[in-house]
Coordinates of C-alpha atoms and ligand atoms in Angstrom, one line a residue:
M96 CA 133.6 133.2 175.1
P97 CA 137.4 133.6 175.5
V98 CA 139.4 133.2 172.3
H99 CA 142.5 131.9 174.0
V100 CA 142.5 129.8 177.2
A101 CA 145.8 128.9 178.9
V102 CA 145.9 126.3 181.6
I103 CA 148.5 125.5 184.3
M104 CA 147.6 121.9 184.9
D105 CA 148.6 121.5 188.5
G106 CA 148.0 119.0 191.3
N107 CA 148.7 115.6 189.7
G108 CA 151.1 114.6 192.4
R109 CA 148.7 115.5 195.2
W110 CA 145.9 113.7 193.5
A111 CA 148.0 110.5 193.5
Q112 CA 149.3 111.0 197.0
K113 CA 145.8 111.4 198.4
R114 CA 145.1 107.9 197.0
G115 CA 148.3 106.4 198.3
L116 CA 149.5 106.0 194.7
P117 CA 152.9 107.1 193.2
R118 CA 152.9 110.7 191.9
V119 CA 153.2 109.5 188.3
E120 CA 149.7 107.9 188.5
G121 CA 148.4 111.5 188.8
H122 CA 150.1 112.4 185.6
R123 CA 148.6 109.4 183.9
E124 CA 145.1 110.3 185.1
G125 CA 145.7 113.9 184.1
M126 CA 145.8 112.7 180.5
N127 CA 142.0 112.0 180.7
S128 CA 141.4 115.6 181.8
V129 CA 143.5 116.8 178.9
R130 CA 141.3 114.8 176.5
S131 CA 138.1 116.1 178.1
I132 CA 139.2 119.8 178.1
I133 CA 140.4 119.6 174.4
N134 CA 137.0 118.2 173.4
Q135 CA 135.1 120.8 175.4
C136 CA 137.1 123.7 174.0
G137 CA 136.4 122.4 170.5
E138 CA 132.7 122.3 171.2
L139 CA 132.7 125.8 172.8
G140 CA 134.4 127.3 169.8
I141 CA 137.5 128.4 171.6
S142 CA 140.2 129.1 169.1
Y143 CA 143.4 128.5 171.1
L144 CA 144.1 126.3 174.1
T145 CA 147.6 126.4 175.6
L146 CA 148.5 123.6 178.1
Y147 CA 151.5 123.9 180.4
A148 CA 152.8 120.4 180.3
F149 CA 156.4 120.7 181.4
S150 CA 158.3 123.8 182.6
T151 CA 162.0 124.5 182.3
E152 CA 162.1 124.3 186.1
N153 CA 160.5 120.8 186.1
W154 CA 164.0 119.4 185.3
K155 CA 164.6 119.8 189.1
R156 CA 162.3 116.8 189.7
P157 CA 163.6 113.3 190.4
G158 CA 164.9 111.5 187.2
P159 CA 162.3 108.8 187.1
E160 CA 159.4 111.3 187.2
I161 CA 161.0 113.4 184.4
Q162 CA 161.4 110.2 182.4
F163 CA 157.8 109.3 183.0
L164 CA 156.6 112.7 181.8
M165 CA 158.7 112.5 178.7
N166 CA 157.4 109.1 177.8
L167 CA 153.9 110.1 178.7
L168 CA 153.9 112.8 176.0
I169 CA 155.0 110.2 173.4
E170 CA 152.4 107.8 174.6
Y171 CA 149.7 110.5 174.6
L172 CA 150.5 111.5 171.0
K173 CA 150.6 107.9 169.9
K174 CA 147.2 107.3 171.4
E175 CA 145.4 110.6 170.6
L176 CA 147.0 112.1 167.5
A177 CA 144.7 110.4 164.9
E178 CA 141.6 111.5 166.8
L179 CA 142.9 115.0 167.3
H180 CA 143.7 115.2 163.6
R181 CA 140.2 113.9 162.8
Q182 CA 138.8 116.7 164.9
G183 CA 140.8 119.3 163.0
V184 CA 143.0 120.2 165.9
R185 CA 146.3 122.0 165.0
I186 CA 149.2 121.2 167.3
R187 CA 152.0 123.6 168.1
M188 CA 154.8 123.4 170.6
L189 CA 155.9 126.4 172.8
G190 CA 159.2 125.9 174.5
T191 CA 162.9 125.1 173.9
R192 CA 164.1 121.9 172.4
E193 CA 167.2 122.0 174.6
R194 CA 167.6 118.8 176.8
V195 CA 164.4 117.2 175.4
P196 CA 165.2 113.7 174.3
E197 CA 165.3 113.1 170.5
K198 CA 162.5 110.6 170.5
V199 CA 160.2 113.1 172.3
L200 CA 161.1 115.8 169.8
K201 CA 160.4 113.4 167.0
S202 CA 156.9 112.6 168.1
I203 CA 156.1 116.3 168.7
D204 CA 157.5 117.2 165.2
Q205 CA 155.4 114.5 163.7
A206 CA 152.2 115.8 165.4
I207 CA 152.9 119.3 164.3
A208 CA 153.6 118.3 160.7
M209 CA 150.5 116.1 160.5
T210 CA 148.1 118.7 161.8
Q211 CA 149.7 121.9 160.4
N212 CA 146.9 122.6 157.9
N213 CA 144.0 121.9 160.3
R214 CA 141.6 124.7 160.9
G215 CA 139.9 123.7 164.2
L216 CA 141.2 124.3 167.7
Q217 CA 144.8 125.3 167.9
L218 CA 146.4 123.3 170.7
N219 CA 149.7 124.8 172.0
L220 CA 151.7 122.4 174.1
A221 CA 153.9 124.4 176.5
F222 CA 156.6 121.7 176.8
N223 CA 160.0 122.5 178.3
Y224 CA 158.6 126.0 178.4
G225 CA 159.8 128.9 180.6
G226 CA 158.6 132.5 180.3
R227 CA 162.0 134.1 181.1
R228 CA 163.7 131.7 178.7
E229 CA 161.2 132.6 176.0
I230 CA 161.9 136.4 176.5
L231 CA 165.7 135.8 176.3
D232 CA 165.3 133.7 173.2
A233 CA 163.2 136.5 171.7
I234 CA 165.9 139.1 172.5
E235 CA 168.5 136.9 170.9
R236 CA 166.5 136.4 167.7
F237 CA 165.6 140.0 167.6
C238 CA 169.3 141.0 167.8
Q239 CA 170.2 138.6 165.1
Q240 CA 168.0 140.3 162.5
P241 CA 170.2 141.8 159.8
S242 CA 168.0 144.9 159.7
R243 CA 166.3 145.2 163.0
P244 CA 162.8 146.5 163.0
P245 CA 162.1 149.4 165.4
L246 CA 161.5 148.0 168.9
S247 CA 157.9 148.1 169.9
E248 CA 155.5 145.9 171.9
E249 CA 154.1 144.5 168.6
S250 CA 157.5 144.0 166.9
F251 CA 159.0 142.3 169.9
A252 CA 156.0 140.0 170.4
G253 CA 156.7 138.7 166.9
F254 CA 159.9 137.1 168.2
L255 CA 158.2 135.2 171.0
Y256 CA 157.2 131.5 170.6
T257 CA 153.6 132.8 170.4
A258 CA 154.4 135.2 167.5
D259 CA 151.1 134.6 165.6
I260 CA 148.9 133.7 168.6
P261 CA 146.7 136.3 170.4
D262 CA 147.4 136.8 174.1
P263 CA 145.3 134.5 176.5
D264 CA 142.0 136.0 177.7
L265 CA 141.7 133.5 180.5
L266 CA 144.4 131.8 182.6
I267 CA 143.2 128.8 184.6
R268 CA 145.4 127.2 187.3
T269 CA 144.1 124.1 189.1
S270 CA 144.9 122.8 192.6
G271 CA 144.6 126.2 194.3
E272 CA 148.1 127.6 193.9
M273 CA 148.1 131.3 193.4
R274 CA 151.2 131.7 191.2
I275 CA 152.3 132.0 187.6
S276 CA 155.3 129.6 187.8
N277 CA 157.1 131.2 184.9
F278 CA 154.2 130.7 182.4
L279 CA 153.6 133.1 179.5
L280 CA 155.1 136.1 181.5
W281 CA 154.7 138.5 178.6
Q282 CA 151.4 137.2 177.2
L283 CA 149.4 137.1 180.4
A284 CA 149.6 140.9 180.9
Y285 CA 145.8 141.3 180.8
A286 CA 144.5 137.8 181.2
E287 CA 141.7 137.1 183.6
I288 CA 143.0 134.6 186.2
V289 CA 140.8 131.9 187.6
V290 CA 142.3 129.6 190.2
S291 CA 140.3 126.4 190.8
P292 CA 140.8 124.4 194.0
V293 CA 140.2 121.2 192.0
L294 CA 143.3 119.0 191.3
W295 CA 144.0 118.6 187.6
P296 CA 143.1 114.9 187.3
D297 CA 139.6 115.8 188.7
F298 CA 139.2 118.9 186.5
R299 CA 136.6 117.9 183.9
E300 CA 133.6 119.4 182.0
T301 CA 131.7 120.7 185.1
E302 CA 134.7 122.5 186.5
M303 CA 135.6 124.0 183.1
A304 CA 132.0 125.2 182.6
G305 CA 132.2 126.8 186.1
V306 CA 135.5 128.6 185.2
I307 CA 134.1 129.9 181.9
A308 CA 131.0 131.2 183.7
E309 CA 133.3 133.0 186.2
F310 CA 135.2 134.5 183.3
Q311 CA 132.0 135.8 181.7
K312 CA 131.2 137.7 184.9
R313 CA 134.5 139.6 184.8
E314 CA 134.7 143.1 183.6
R315 CA 137.8 143.5 181.5
R316 CA 139.2 147.1 181.5
F317 CA 142.7 146.9 180.1
G318 CA 143.7 149.9 182.1
G319 CA 140.6 151.9 181.0
V320 CA 137.5 152.7 183.0
E321 CA 134.3 150.8 183.5
S322 CA 132.4 150.6 180.2
K323 CA 129.2 152.1 181.7
S324 CA 130.9 155.2 183.1
A325 CA 132.9 155.8 179.8
Ligands
LIG186 C1 151.4 119.2 187.5 O1 151.2 118.4 188.6 C2 152.1 118.5 186.4 C3 153.5 118.9 186.1 C4 154.1 119.9 186.7 C5 154.2 118.2 185.0 P1 152.4 118.3 189.7 O2 153.2 117.2 189.4 O3 153.0 119.6 189.9 O4 151.5 118.0 191.0 P2 151.7 118.6 192.5 O5 151.7 120.1 192.3 O6 152.9 118.1 193.0 O7 150.5 118.1 193.2
LIG187 C1 153.8 124.5 186.9 O1 153.5 123.6 187.9 C2 154.3 123.7 185.7 C3 153.3 122.8 185.0 C4 152.1 122.7 185.3 C5 153.8 122.1 183.9 P1 154.6 123.3 189.1 O2 154.0 122.3 190.0 O3 155.9 122.9 188.4 O4 154.8 124.7 189.7 P2 155.3 125.1 191.2 O5 156.6 124.5 191.3 O6 154.3 124.6 192.1 O7 155.4 126.6 191.2
LIG188 MG1 152.7 121.3 191.0

């Protein structure tokens, strides 16, 4: 079983367009997939789930869609936080607070504070997240240290948003797109990538089980040689 699963939840707009609905209806339906995948990860004993909810590039979208996504996060937390807390889920945010409306930050902060001592699944919300921005933020914080630690992969990783989180073992992208879209650029170095053709609002238990099965067939080498020939 992977310890850390990261998901690029893609295809909401296409899901809606296929049904003749406005794009935002796909985002709304996508919330049901979020609930289902969180529950499943809890049941499977996965320790960390990172969901890409809004990228630093998503500010390029039309204003009303951005506004909808911001409000949807507030609505989601309002509706689900009590249940997540009951399940022992610990919530974290990965991303920059810049440009995010105050009321959205408030609801994220409240969710983090409420769940900080939980010991179940750790849910990382990549919200206003960009991989390049994260690396620049890390460099800035690294350079601000009064006595800088020697630069190494380990010491540098300690300045990323994911400081105390192991790298993802599995990256899932839905809707068939074969790209990273500025997600966890440093951390995905050796993740197994599974692209599902299914659009995010349709991605539920069965699809997730299929992706996990695919992951379990992979042989991870980390630059070494096949284990049986070692
Ligand atoms: C993913 O779905 C959700 C976000 C990026 C917030 P999209 O909105 O990108 O859906 P498509 O890719 O246009 O279908
Ligand atoms: C990536 O999806 C961002 C999120 C899922 C939040 P996009 O739909 O924004 O990515 P591109 O533009 O297709 O690369
Ligand atoms: Mg997309």
